[in-house]
């Protein structure tokens, strides 16, 4: 459909029905004005609503702890550590590494260092 033909048809329709065209145009203008007023009122009411008071928390019931995994019996979540180990703790927990383990640890450290520095001079 040609745009010029559409304009000609619209012009003919408006010339034949002037009274209806005036009513439709005035209705559209009135609707636009009402929408503009509604938007202005809505924006001003949002500004008023944005100012709010801080609410204080009032505990009228005890806080509920959510369900979670249970701690095994005998498991200590925290303890006061001593500055030095006792002889019994040393015997129980500390083991001297043998020469092979120390050599493997040194090689692993050397590989990590080589990866970090790469071909740097």
mmCIF file of N, CA and C in Angstrom:
data_model
loop_
_atom_site.group_PDB
_atom_site.id
_atom_site.type_symbol
_atom_site.label_atom_id
_atom_site.label_comp_id
_atom_site.label_asym_id
_atom_site.label_seq_id
_atom_site.Cartn_x
_atom_site.Cartn_y
_atom_site.Cartn_z
ATOM 1 N N UNK A 1 0.848 -1.176 0.000
ATOM 2 C CA UNK A 1 0.000 0.000 0.000
ATOM 3 C C UNK A 1 0.892 1.237 0.000
ATOM 4 N N UNK A 2 0.513 2.202 -0.771
ATOM 5 C CA UNK A 2 1.293 3.428 -0.921
ATOM 6 C C UNK A 2 0.974 4.385 0.230
ATOM 7 N N UNK A 3 2.006 5.047 0.740
ATOM 8 C CA UNK A 3 1.854 5.986 1.843
ATOM 9 C C UNK A 3 1.005 7.189 1.434
ATOM 10 N N UNK A 4 1.197 7.672 0.221
ATOM 11 C CA UNK A 4 0.435 8.828 -0.265
ATOM 12 C C UNK A 4 -1.054 8.474 -0.369
ATOM 13 N N UNK A 5 -1.349 7.255 -0.779
ATOM 14 C CA UNK A 5 -2.744 6.819 -0.886
ATOM 15 C C UNK A 5 -3.386 6.749 0.494
ATOM 16 N N UNK A 6 -2.625 6.295 1.476
ATOM 17 C CA UNK A 6 -3.127 6.229 2.844
ATOM 18 C C UNK A 6 -3.438 7.631 3.372
ATOM 19 N N UNK A 7 -2.565 8.589 3.095
ATOM 20 C CA UNK A 7 -2.814 9.967 3.525
ATOM 21 C C UNK A 7 -4.049 10.556 2.838
ATOM 22 N N UNK A 8 -4.227 10.255 1.566
ATOM 23 C CA UNK A 8 -5.406 10.758 0.837
ATOM 24 C C UNK A 8 -6.688 10.180 1.423
ATOM 25 N N UNK A 9 -6.684 8.894 1.739
ATOM 26 C CA UNK A 9 -7.866 8.258 2.345
ATOM 27 C C UNK A 9 -8.174 8.860 3.714
ATOM 28 N N UNK A 10 -7.137 9.123 4.504
ATOM 29 C CA UNK A 10 -7.339 9.723 5.818
ATOM 30 C C UNK A 10 -7.890 11.137 5.691
ATOM 31 N N UNK A 11 -7.378 11.920 4.744
ATOM 32 C CA UNK A 11 -7.844 13.287 4.520
ATOM 33 C C UNK A 11 -9.319 13.286 4.089
ATOM 34 N N UNK A 12 -9.676 12.380 3.201
ATOM 35 C CA UNK A 12 -11.080 12.290 2.761
ATOM 36 C C UNK A 12 -11.990 11.916 3.921
ATOM 37 N N UNK A 13 -11.540 10.974 4.756
ATOM 38 C CA UNK A 13 -12.352 10.549 5.896
ATOM 39 C C UNK A 13 -12.565 11.702 6.869
ATOM 40 N N UNK A 14 -11.512 12.498 7.129
ATOM 41 C CA UNK A 14 -11.623 13.605 8.066
ATOM 42 C C UNK A 14 -12.515 14.723 7.510
ATOM 43 N N UNK A 15 -12.488 14.954 6.193
ATOM 44 C CA UNK A 15 -13.339 15.986 5.600
ATOM 45 C C UNK A 15 -14.804 15.576 5.663
ATOM 46 N N UNK A 16 -15.095 14.287 5.496
ATOM 47 C CA UNK A 16 -16.481 13.824 5.530
ATOM 48 C C UNK A 16 -17.017 13.795 6.959
ATOM 49 N N UNK A 17 -16.184 13.500 7.938
ATOM 50 C CA UNK A 17 -16.637 13.338 9.329
ATOM 51 C C UNK A 17 -15.898 14.308 10.255
ATOM 52 N N UNK A 18 -16.093 15.591 10.005
ATOM 53 C CA UNK A 18 -15.384 16.599 10.786
ATOM 54 C C UNK A 18 -15.771 16.556 12.259
ATOM 55 N N UNK A 19 -17.028 16.405 12.539
ATOM 56 C CA UNK A 19 -17.491 16.430 13.925
ATOM 57 C C UNK A 19 -16.885 15.257 14.701
ATOM 58 N N UNK A 20 -16.875 14.075 14.098
ATOM 59 C CA UNK A 20 -16.326 12.910 14.767
ATOM 60 C C UNK A 20 -14.807 13.056 14.932
ATOM 61 N N UNK A 21 -14.122 13.644 13.951
ATOM 62 C CA UNK A 21 -12.675 13.836 14.026
ATOM 63 C C UNK A 21 -12.314 14.798 15.154
ATOM 64 N N UNK A 22 -13.107 15.855 15.306
ATOM 65 C CA UNK A 22 -12.852 16.818 16.388
ATOM 66 C C UNK A 22 -13.065 16.148 17.735
ATOM 67 N N UNK A 23 -14.105 15.335 17.863
ATOM 68 C CA UNK A 23 -14.374 14.640 19.131
ATOM 69 C C UNK A 23 -13.244 13.659 19.455
ATOM 70 N N UNK A 24 -12.774 12.903 18.466
ATOM 71 C CA UNK A 24 -11.694 11.929 18.690
ATOM 72 C C UNK A 24 -10.397 12.653 19.069
ATOM 73 N N UNK A 25 -10.071 13.732 18.361
ATOM 74 C CA UNK A 25 -8.833 14.485 18.665
ATOM 75 C C UNK A 25 -8.891 15.112 20.049
ATOM 76 N N UNK A 26 -10.040 15.690 20.416
ATOM 77 C CA UNK A 26 -10.148 16.293 21.747
ATOM 78 C C UNK A 26 -10.107 15.207 22.822
ATOM 79 N N UNK A 27 -10.678 14.050 22.551
ATOM 80 C CA UNK A 27 -10.608 12.930 23.505
ATOM 81 C C UNK A 27 -9.175 12.450 23.701
ATOM 82 N N UNK A 28 -8.435 12.362 22.603
ATOM 83 C CA UNK A 28 -7.034 11.949 22.711
ATOM 84 C C UNK A 28 -6.204 12.978 23.482
ATOM 85 N N UNK A 29 -6.461 14.270 23.227
ATOM 86 C CA UNK A 29 -5.743 15.320 23.959
ATOM 87 C C UNK A 29 -6.060 15.258 25.454
ATOM 88 N N UNK A 30 -7.344 15.047 25.775
ATOM 89 C CA UNK A 30 -7.753 14.944 27.166
ATOM 90 C C UNK A 30 -7.098 13.730 27.829
ATOM 91 N N UNK A 31 -7.050 12.611 27.131
ATOM 92 C CA UNK A 31 -6.433 11.404 27.655
ATOM 93 C C UNK A 31 -4.930 11.618 27.912
ATOM 94 N N UNK A 32 -4.256 12.299 26.996
ATOM 95 C CA UNK A 32 -2.829 12.584 27.167
ATOM 96 C C UNK A 32 -2.592 13.493 28.377
ATOM 97 N N UNK A 33 -3.453 14.493 28.548
ATOM 98 C CA UNK A 33 -3.308 15.394 29.689
ATOM 99 C C UNK A 33 -3.528 14.638 30.999
ATOM 100 N N UNK A 34 -4.521 13.749 31.044
ATOM 101 C CA UNK A 34 -4.778 12.963 32.255
ATOM 102 C C UNK A 34 -3.591 12.047 32.570
ATOM 103 N N UNK A 35 -3.010 11.459 31.530
ATOM 104 C CA UNK A 35 -1.847 10.594 31.741
ATOM 105 C C UNK A 35 -0.668 11.410 32.275
ATOM 106 N N UNK A 36 -0.467 12.617 31.752
ATOM 107 C CA UNK A 36 0.620 13.472 32.219
ATOM 108 C C UNK A 36 0.417 13.851 33.683
ATOM 109 N N UNK A 37 -0.798 14.179 34.049
ATOM 110 C CA UNK A 37 -1.102 14.526 35.444
ATOM 111 C C UNK A 37 -0.873 13.318 36.351
ATOM 112 N N UNK A 38 -1.286 12.134 35.901
ATOM 113 C CA UNK A 38 -1.106 10.923 36.703
ATOM 114 C C UNK A 38 0.379 10.625 36.924
ATOM 115 N N UNK A 39 1.183 10.823 35.899
ATOM 116 C CA UNK A 39 2.624 10.577 36.032
ATOM 117 C C UNK A 39 3.239 11.569 37.011
ATOM 118 N N UNK A 40 2.833 12.829 36.931
ATOM 119 C CA UNK A 40 3.367 13.832 37.855
ATOM 120 C C UNK A 40 2.977 13.522 39.292
ATOM 121 N N UNK A 41 1.742 13.120 39.512
ATOM 122 C CA UNK A 41 1.284 12.782 40.863
ATOM 123 C C UNK A 41 2.028 11.555 41.380
ATOM 124 N N UNK A 42 2.232 10.577 40.528
ATOM 125 C CA UNK A 42 2.925 9.356 40.934
ATOM 126 C C UNK A 42 4.374 9.656 41.313
ATOM 127 N N UNK A 43 5.056 10.516 40.549
ATOM 128 C CA UNK A 43 6.441 10.865 40.868
ATOM 129 C C UNK A 43 6.538 11.623 42.189
ATOM 130 N N UNK A 44 5.591 12.523 42.443
ATOM 131 C CA UNK A 44 5.649 13.278 43.699
ATOM 132 C C UNK A 44 5.331 12.373 44.884
ATOM 133 N N UNK A 45 4.460 11.379 44.710
ATOM 134 C CA UNK A 45 4.145 10.478 45.820
ATOM 135 C C UNK A 45 5.306 9.528 46.083
ATOM 136 N N UNK A 46 6.094 9.172 45.076
ATOM 137 C CA UNK A 46 7.266 8.312 45.288
ATOM 138 C C UNK A 46 8.294 9.021 46.146
ATOM 139 N N UNK A 47 8.463 10.322 45.942
ATOM 140 C CA UNK A 47 9.423 11.081 46.733
ATOM 141 C C UNK A 47 9.001 11.105 48.197
ATOM 142 N N UNK A 48 7.728 11.221 48.450
ATOM 143 C CA UNK A 48 7.245 11.240 49.814
ATOM 144 C C UNK A 48 7.411 9.876 50.464
ATOM 145 N N UNK A 49 7.221 8.806 49.703
ATOM 146 C CA UNK A 49 7.326 7.466 50.256
ATOM 147 C C UNK A 49 8.770 7.055 50.519
ATOM 148 N N UNK A 50 9.718 7.674 49.811
ATOM 149 C CA UNK A 50 11.106 7.267 49.977
ATOM 150 C C UNK A 50 11.660 7.673 51.341
ATOM 151 N N UNK A 51 11.090 8.669 51.976
ATOM 152 C CA UNK A 51 11.502 9.059 53.316
ATOM 153 C C UNK A 51 10.789 8.131 54.286
ATOM 154 N N UNK A 52 11.568 7.322 54.983
ATOM 155 C CA UNK A 52 10.957 6.343 55.884
ATOM 156 C C UNK A 52 11.716 6.313 57.207
ATOM 157 N N UNK A 53 11.048 5.809 58.192
ATOM 158 C CA UNK A 53 11.654 5.700 59.509
ATOM 159 C C UNK A 53 12.389 4.374 59.620
ATOM 160 N N UNK A 54 13.444 4.377 60.416
ATOM 161 C CA UNK A 54 14.132 3.124 60.680
ATOM 162 C C UNK A 54 13.310 2.338 61.679
ATOM 163 N N UNK A 55 13.099 1.073 61.354
ATOM 164 C CA UNK A 55 12.343 0.227 62.264
ATOM 165 C C UNK A 55 13.311 -0.487 63.186
ATOM 166 N N UNK A 56 12.980 -0.547 64.442
ATOM 167 C CA UNK A 56 13.816 -1.235 65.406
ATOM 168 C C UNK A 56 13.312 -2.661 65.568
ATOM 169 N N UNK A 57 14.261 -3.582 65.687
ATOM 170 C CA UNK A 57 13.937 -4.987 65.849
ATOM 171 C C UNK A 57 13.551 -5.233 67.299
ATOM 172 N N UNK A 58 12.367 -5.785 67.470
ATOM 173 C CA UNK A 58 11.887 -6.106 68.805
ATOM 174 C C UNK A 58 11.771 -7.620 68.882
ATOM 175 N N UNK A 59 12.558 -8.219 69.766
ATOM 176 C CA UNK A 59 12.535 -9.667 69.913
ATOM 177 C C UNK A 59 11.485 -10.054 70.941
ATOM 178 N N UNK A 60 10.389 -10.603 70.462
ATOM 179 C CA UNK A 60 9.359 -11.062 71.384
ATOM 180 C C UNK A 60 9.396 -12.581 71.526
ATOM 181 N N UNK A 61 10.242 -13.257 70.744
ATOM 182 C CA UNK A 61 10.422 -14.705 70.830
ATOM 183 C C UNK A 61 11.908 -14.997 70.707
ATOM 184 N N UNK A 62 12.354 -16.133 71.240
ATOM 185 C CA UNK A 62 13.777 -16.458 71.100
ATOM 186 C C UNK A 62 14.124 -16.777 69.639
ATOM 187 N N UNK A 63 15.364 -16.467 69.260
ATOM 188 C CA UNK A 63 15.799 -16.756 67.903
ATOM 189 C C UNK A 63 15.937 -18.258 67.702
ATOM 190 N N UNK A 64 15.513 -18.723 66.535
ATOM 191 C CA UNK A 64 15.604 -20.140 66.230
ATOM 192 C C UNK A 64 16.880 -20.412 65.458
ATOM 193 N N UNK A 65 17.624 -21.396 65.893
ATOM 194 C CA UNK A 65 18.847 -21.782 65.206
ATOM 195 C C UNK A 65 18.463 -22.757 64.103
ATOM 196 N N UNK A 66 18.908 -22.496 62.858
ATOM 197 C CA UNK A 66 18.533 -23.397 61.766
ATOM 198 C C UNK A 66 19.170 -24.771 61.931
ATOM 199 N N UNK A 67 18.499 -25.772 61.380
ATOM 200 C CA UNK A 67 19.038 -27.126 61.423
ATOM 201 C C UNK A 67 20.316 -27.201 60.608
ATOM 202 N N UNK A 68 21.257 -27.940 61.094
ATOM 203 C CA UNK A 68 22.522 -28.099 60.389
ATOM 204 C C UNK A 68 23.165 -29.402 60.796
ATOM 205 N N UNK A 69 24.353 -29.645 60.300
ATOM 206 C CA UNK A 69 25.011 -30.902 60.666
ATOM 207 C C UNK A 69 25.364 -30.905 62.155
ATOM 208 N N UNK A 70 25.261 -32.070 62.755
ATOM 209 C CA UNK A 70 25.562 -32.175 64.179
ATOM 210 C C UNK A 70 27.055 -32.394 64.371
ATOM 211 N N UNK A 71 27.551 -31.954 65.498
ATOM 212 C CA UNK A 71 28.958 -32.125 65.826
ATOM 213 C C UNK A 71 29.112 -33.493 66.485
ATOM 214 N N UNK A 72 30.048 -34.304 65.991
ATOM 215 C CA UNK A 72 30.228 -35.638 66.594
ATOM 216 C C UNK A 72 30.624 -35.533 68.068
ATOM 217 N N UNK A 73 30.223 -36.542 68.828
ATOM 218 C CA UNK A 73 30.526 -36.547 70.257
ATOM 219 C C UNK A 73 32.037 -36.647 70.452
ATOM 220 N N UNK A 74 32.575 -35.835 71.325
ATOM 221 C CA UNK A 74 33.998 -35.836 71.590
ATOM 222 C C UNK A 74 34.783 -34.908 70.683
ATOM 223 N N UNK A 75 34.125 -34.298 69.694
ATOM 224 C CA UNK A 75 34.806 -33.387 68.776
ATOM 225 C C UNK A 75 34.882 -32.019 69.435
ATOM 226 N N UNK A 76 36.065 -31.434 69.425
ATOM 227 C CA UNK A 76 36.275 -30.134 70.060
ATOM 228 C C UNK A 76 36.352 -29.084 68.958
ATOM 229 N N UNK A 77 35.443 -28.117 68.978
ATOM 230 C CA UNK A 77 35.437 -27.089 67.940
ATOM 231 C C UNK A 77 36.525 -26.047 68.161
ATOM 232 N N UNK A 78 36.883 -25.801 69.392
ATOM 233 C CA UNK A 78 37.984 -24.880 69.675
ATOM 234 C C UNK A 78 38.558 -25.237 71.035
ATOM 235 N N UNK A 79 39.827 -24.932 71.193
ATOM 236 C CA UNK A 79 40.459 -25.197 72.475
ATOM 237 C C UNK A 79 41.568 -24.182 72.695
ATOM 238 N N UNK A 80 41.944 -24.024 73.927
ATOM 239 C CA UNK A 80 43.045 -23.125 74.261
ATOM 240 C C UNK A 80 44.343 -23.901 74.055
ATOM 241 N N UNK A 81 45.190 -23.372 73.199
ATOM 242 C CA UNK A 81 46.452 -24.061 72.916
ATOM 243 C C UNK A 81 47.545 -23.545 73.836
ATOM 244 N N UNK A 82 48.425 -24.451 74.150
ATOM 245 C CA UNK A 82 49.550 -24.074 74.993
ATOM 246 C C UNK A 82 50.648 -23.473 74.120
ATOM 247 N N UNK A 83 51.544 -22.728 74.768
ATOM 248 C CA UNK A 83 52.634 -22.107 74.033
ATOM 249 C C UNK A 83 53.617 -23.164 73.523
ATOM 250 N N UNK A 84 53.903 -24.152 74.325
ATOM 251 C CA UNK A 84 54.830 -25.224 73.957
ATOM 252 C C UNK A 84 54.143 -26.574 74.093
ATOM 253 N N UNK A 85 54.573 -27.534 73.265
ATOM 254 C CA UNK A 85 54.034 -28.890 73.358
ATOM 255 C C UNK A 85 54.654 -29.613 74.551
ATOM 256 N N UNK A 86 53.859 -30.485 75.121
ATOM 257 C CA UNK A 86 54.405 -31.328 76.184
ATOM 258 C C UNK A 86 55.119 -32.526 75.542
ATOM 259 N N UNK A 87 55.890 -33.256 76.340
ATOM 260 C CA UNK A 87 56.610 -34.421 75.814
ATOM 261 C C UNK A 87 55.640 -35.473 75.285
ATOM 262 N N UNK A 88 54.506 -35.644 75.955
ATOM 263 C CA UNK A 88 53.504 -36.617 75.493
ATOM 264 C C UNK A 88 52.926 -36.205 74.132
ATOM 265 N N UNK A 89 52.643 -34.904 73.946
ATOM 266 C CA UNK A 89 52.126 -34.427 72.664
ATOM 267 C C UNK A 89 53.164 -34.612 71.562
ATOM 268 N N UNK A 90 54.431 -34.368 71.872
ATOM 269 C CA UNK A 90 55.478 -34.546 70.876
ATOM 270 C C UNK A 90 55.536 -36.003 70.435
ATOM 271 N N UNK A 91 55.485 -36.907 71.374
ATOM 272 C CA UNK A 91 55.529 -38.343 71.036
ATOM 273 C C UNK A 91 54.299 -38.757 70.234
ATOM 274 N N UNK A 92 53.124 -38.175 70.549
ATOM 275 C CA UNK A 92 51.886 -38.578 69.886
ATOM 276 C C UNK A 92 51.754 -38.001 68.488
ATOM 277 N N UNK A 93 52.107 -36.735 68.292
ATOM 278 C CA UNK A 93 51.779 -36.053 67.049
ATOM 279 C C UNK A 93 52.961 -35.778 66.120
ATOM 280 N N UNK A 94 54.154 -35.647 66.627
ATOM 281 C CA UNK A 94 55.282 -35.242 65.796
ATOM 282 C C UNK A 94 56.084 -36.451 65.344
ATOM 283 N N UNK A 95 56.320 -36.516 64.047
ATOM 284 C CA UNK A 95 57.180 -37.566 63.497
ATOM 285 C C UNK A 95 58.293 -36.907 62.707
ATOM 286 N N UNK A 96 59.493 -37.404 62.891
ATOM 287 C CA UNK A 96 60.626 -36.864 62.149
ATOM 288 C C UNK A 96 60.604 -37.423 60.736
ATOM 289 N N UNK A 97 60.698 -36.558 59.725
ATOM 290 C CA UNK A 97 60.713 -37.049 58.346
ATOM 291 C C UNK A 97 62.061 -37.697 58.043
ATOM 292 N N UNK A 98 62.014 -38.747 57.184
ATOM 293 C CA UNK A 98 63.276 -39.384 56.799
ATOM 294 C C UNK A 98 63.880 -38.635 55.613
ATOM 295 N N UNK A 99 65.076 -38.975 55.225
ATOM 296 C CA UNK A 99 65.814 -38.257 54.188
ATOM 297 C C UNK A 99 65.084 -38.304 52.846
ATOM 298 N N UNK A 100 64.437 -39.435 52.510
ATOM 299 C CA UNK A 100 63.714 -39.556 51.234
ATOM 300 C C UNK A 100 62.555 -38.583 51.136
ATOM 301 N N UNK A 101 61.803 -38.425 52.236
ATOM 302 C CA UNK A 101 60.670 -37.500 52.237
ATOM 303 C C UNK A 101 61.138 -36.054 52.109
ATOM 304 N N UNK A 102 62.249 -35.719 52.776
ATOM 305 C CA UNK A 102 62.800 -34.366 52.682
ATOM 306 C C UNK A 102 63.253 -34.096 51.256
ATOM 307 N N UNK A 103 63.859 -35.089 50.598
ATOM 308 C CA UNK A 103 64.313 -34.929 49.208
ATOM 309 C C UNK A 103 63.124 -34.729 48.267
ATOM 310 N N UNK A 104 62.037 -35.516 48.448
ATOM 311 C CA UNK A 104 60.834 -35.362 47.617
ATOM 312 C C UNK A 104 60.217 -33.983 47.802
ATOM 313 N N UNK A 105 60.187 -33.500 49.038
ATOM 314 C CA UNK A 105 59.642 -32.173 49.313
ATOM 315 C C UNK A 105 60.480 -31.097 48.626
ATOM 316 N N UNK A 106 61.809 -31.237 48.670
ATOM 317 C CA UNK A 106 62.684 -30.285 48.006
ATOM 318 C C UNK A 106 62.472 -30.275 46.502
ATOM 319 N N UNK A 107 62.296 -31.467 45.891
ATOM 320 C CA UNK A 107 62.058 -31.551 44.443
ATOM 321 C C UNK A 107 60.720 -30.908 44.075
ATOM 322 N N UNK A 108 59.707 -31.149 44.889
ATOM 323 C CA UNK A 108 58.394 -30.552 44.624
ATOM 324 C C UNK A 108 58.478 -29.022 44.702
ATOM 325 N N UNK A 109 59.205 -28.529 45.670
ATOM 326 C CA UNK A 109 59.378 -27.075 45.794
ATOM 327 C C UNK A 109 60.140 -26.517 44.598
ATOM 328 N N UNK A 110 61.178 -27.231 44.150
ATOM 329 C CA UNK A 110 61.944 -26.785 42.982
ATOM 330 C C UNK A 110 61.069 -26.717 41.737
ATOM 331 N N UNK A 111 60.163 -27.707 41.547
ATOM 332 C CA UNK A 111 59.248 -27.684 40.387
ATOM 333 C C UNK A 111 58.325 -26.477 40.449
ATOM 334 N N UNK A 112 57.811 -26.184 41.625
ATOM 335 C CA UNK A 112 56.921 -25.031 41.772
ATOM 336 C C UNK A 112 57.675 -23.742 41.462
ATOM 337 N N UNK A 113 58.909 -23.634 41.949
ATOM 338 C CA UNK A 113 59.714 -22.433 41.693
ATOM 339 C C UNK A 113 59.990 -22.297 40.205
ATOM 340 N N UNK A 114 60.324 -23.404 39.530
ATOM 341 C CA UNK A 114 60.608 -23.361 38.093
ATOM 342 C C UNK A 114 59.367 -22.953 37.294
ATOM 343 N N UNK A 115 58.182 -23.403 37.722
ATOM 344 C CA UNK A 115 56.951 -23.012 37.030
ATOM 345 C C UNK A 115 56.696 -21.507 37.205
ATOM 346 N N UNK A 116 57.017 -20.991 38.370
ATOM 347 C CA UNK A 116 56.760 -19.571 38.623
ATOM 348 C C UNK A 116 57.724 -18.691 37.844
ATOM 349 N N UNK A 117 59.014 -19.002 37.923
ATOM 350 C CA UNK A 117 59.993 -18.137 37.247
ATOM 351 C C UNK A 117 60.120 -18.465 35.763
ATOM 352 N N UNK A 118 59.866 -19.689 35.370
ATOM 353 C CA UNK A 118 59.958 -20.064 33.968
ATOM 354 C C UNK A 118 61.352 -19.853 33.422
ATOM 355 N N UNK A 119 61.477 -19.127 32.339
ATOM 356 C CA UNK A 119 62.772 -18.911 31.682
ATOM 357 C C UNK A 119 63.368 -17.571 32.065
ATOM 358 N N UNK A 120 63.002 -17.060 33.238
ATOM 359 C CA UNK A 120 63.555 -15.761 33.652
ATOM 360 C C UNK A 120 65.048 -15.912 33.917
ATOM 361 N N UNK A 121 65.844 -14.910 33.596
ATOM 362 C CA UNK A 121 67.296 -15.000 33.829
ATOM 363 C C UNK A 121 67.650 -14.909 35.304
#
